[in-house]
C-alpha atoms as one frame of an Amber mdcrd trajectory, in Angstrom:
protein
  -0.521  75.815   3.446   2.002  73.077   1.967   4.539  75.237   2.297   3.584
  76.461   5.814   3.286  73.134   7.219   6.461  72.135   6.084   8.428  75.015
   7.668  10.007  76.387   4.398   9.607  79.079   1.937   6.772  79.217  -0.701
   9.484  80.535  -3.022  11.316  77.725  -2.356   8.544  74.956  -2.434   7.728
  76.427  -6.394  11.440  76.336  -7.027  11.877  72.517  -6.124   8.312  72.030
  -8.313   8.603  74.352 -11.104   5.720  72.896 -13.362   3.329  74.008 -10.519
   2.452  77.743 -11.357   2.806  80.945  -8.789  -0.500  81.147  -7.748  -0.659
  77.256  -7.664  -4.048  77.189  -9.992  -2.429  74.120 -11.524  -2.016  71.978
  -8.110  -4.669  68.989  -7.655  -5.212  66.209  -4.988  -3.164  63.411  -5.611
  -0.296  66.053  -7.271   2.965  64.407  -5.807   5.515  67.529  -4.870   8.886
  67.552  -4.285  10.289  68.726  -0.624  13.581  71.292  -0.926  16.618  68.880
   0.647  16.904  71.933   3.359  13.752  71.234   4.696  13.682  67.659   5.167
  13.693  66.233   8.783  14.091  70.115   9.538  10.733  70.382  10.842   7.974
  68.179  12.063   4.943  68.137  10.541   1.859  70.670  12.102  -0.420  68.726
  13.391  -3.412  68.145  11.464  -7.187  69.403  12.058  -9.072  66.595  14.181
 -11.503  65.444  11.731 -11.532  64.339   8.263  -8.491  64.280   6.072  -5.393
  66.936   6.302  -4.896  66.391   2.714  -0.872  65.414   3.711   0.066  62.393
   1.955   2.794  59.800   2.863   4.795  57.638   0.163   5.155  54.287   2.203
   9.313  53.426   2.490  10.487  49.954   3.522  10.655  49.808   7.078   7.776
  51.908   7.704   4.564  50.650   9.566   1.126  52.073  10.426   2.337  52.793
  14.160   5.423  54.437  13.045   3.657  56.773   9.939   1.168  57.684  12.830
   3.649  58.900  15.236   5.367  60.724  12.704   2.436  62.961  11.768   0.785
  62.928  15.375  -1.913  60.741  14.230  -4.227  58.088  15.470  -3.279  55.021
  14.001  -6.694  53.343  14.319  -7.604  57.267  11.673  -5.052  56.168   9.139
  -5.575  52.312   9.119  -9.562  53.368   8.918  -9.003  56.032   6.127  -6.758
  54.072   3.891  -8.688  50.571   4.182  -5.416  49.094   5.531  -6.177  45.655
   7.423  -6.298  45.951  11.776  -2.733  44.387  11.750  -1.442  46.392   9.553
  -0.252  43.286   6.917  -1.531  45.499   3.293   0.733  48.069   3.910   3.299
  48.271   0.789   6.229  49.809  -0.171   4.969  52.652  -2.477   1.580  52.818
  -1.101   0.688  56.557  -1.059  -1.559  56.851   2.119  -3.945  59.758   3.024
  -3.054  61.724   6.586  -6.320  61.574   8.603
């Protein structure tokens, strides 16, 4: 599904992250993967389901903001400030903070 949502290979996904095993028994929430070079800004990300979590996470960068990491997974921003307990104006957001995709 990772792999899928990303547009690449599962072959290659396993390659970039080779202490996750083949059949991926050894992958857990909160498990931070590496993305193959190829398939960065290649591909935008699916759309997630419309309730609950899609289980994507997102390493906050400098520069980024709530509005911004919502429009670049096709989100409601009001879902990801209410999921991640980030304050209505957006001011607890830091560099480094991994949030949750609603």
């Amino acid at each position: 599904l990772i792999a899928s949502r990303l547009g690449i290979d599962v072959d290659d996904l396993l390659a970039a992250n080779r202490t996750i095993t083949s059949d991926c028994t050894n992958l857990h929430i909160g498990d931070v993967l590496r993305v193959p070079a190829s398939a960065i800004g290649s591909s935008t990300p699916a759309p997630p389901p419309n309730s609950g979590s899609s289980g994507a996470e997102h390493t906050v960068s400098e520069g980024d903001t709530c509005a911004g990491i919502a429009q670049s997974f096709a989100v409601p921003v009001e879902a990801l400030i209410s999921l991640n307990g980030i304050d209505s104006e957006c001011r607890n957001l830091q560099v480094g903070q991994v949030v949750t995709i609603p």
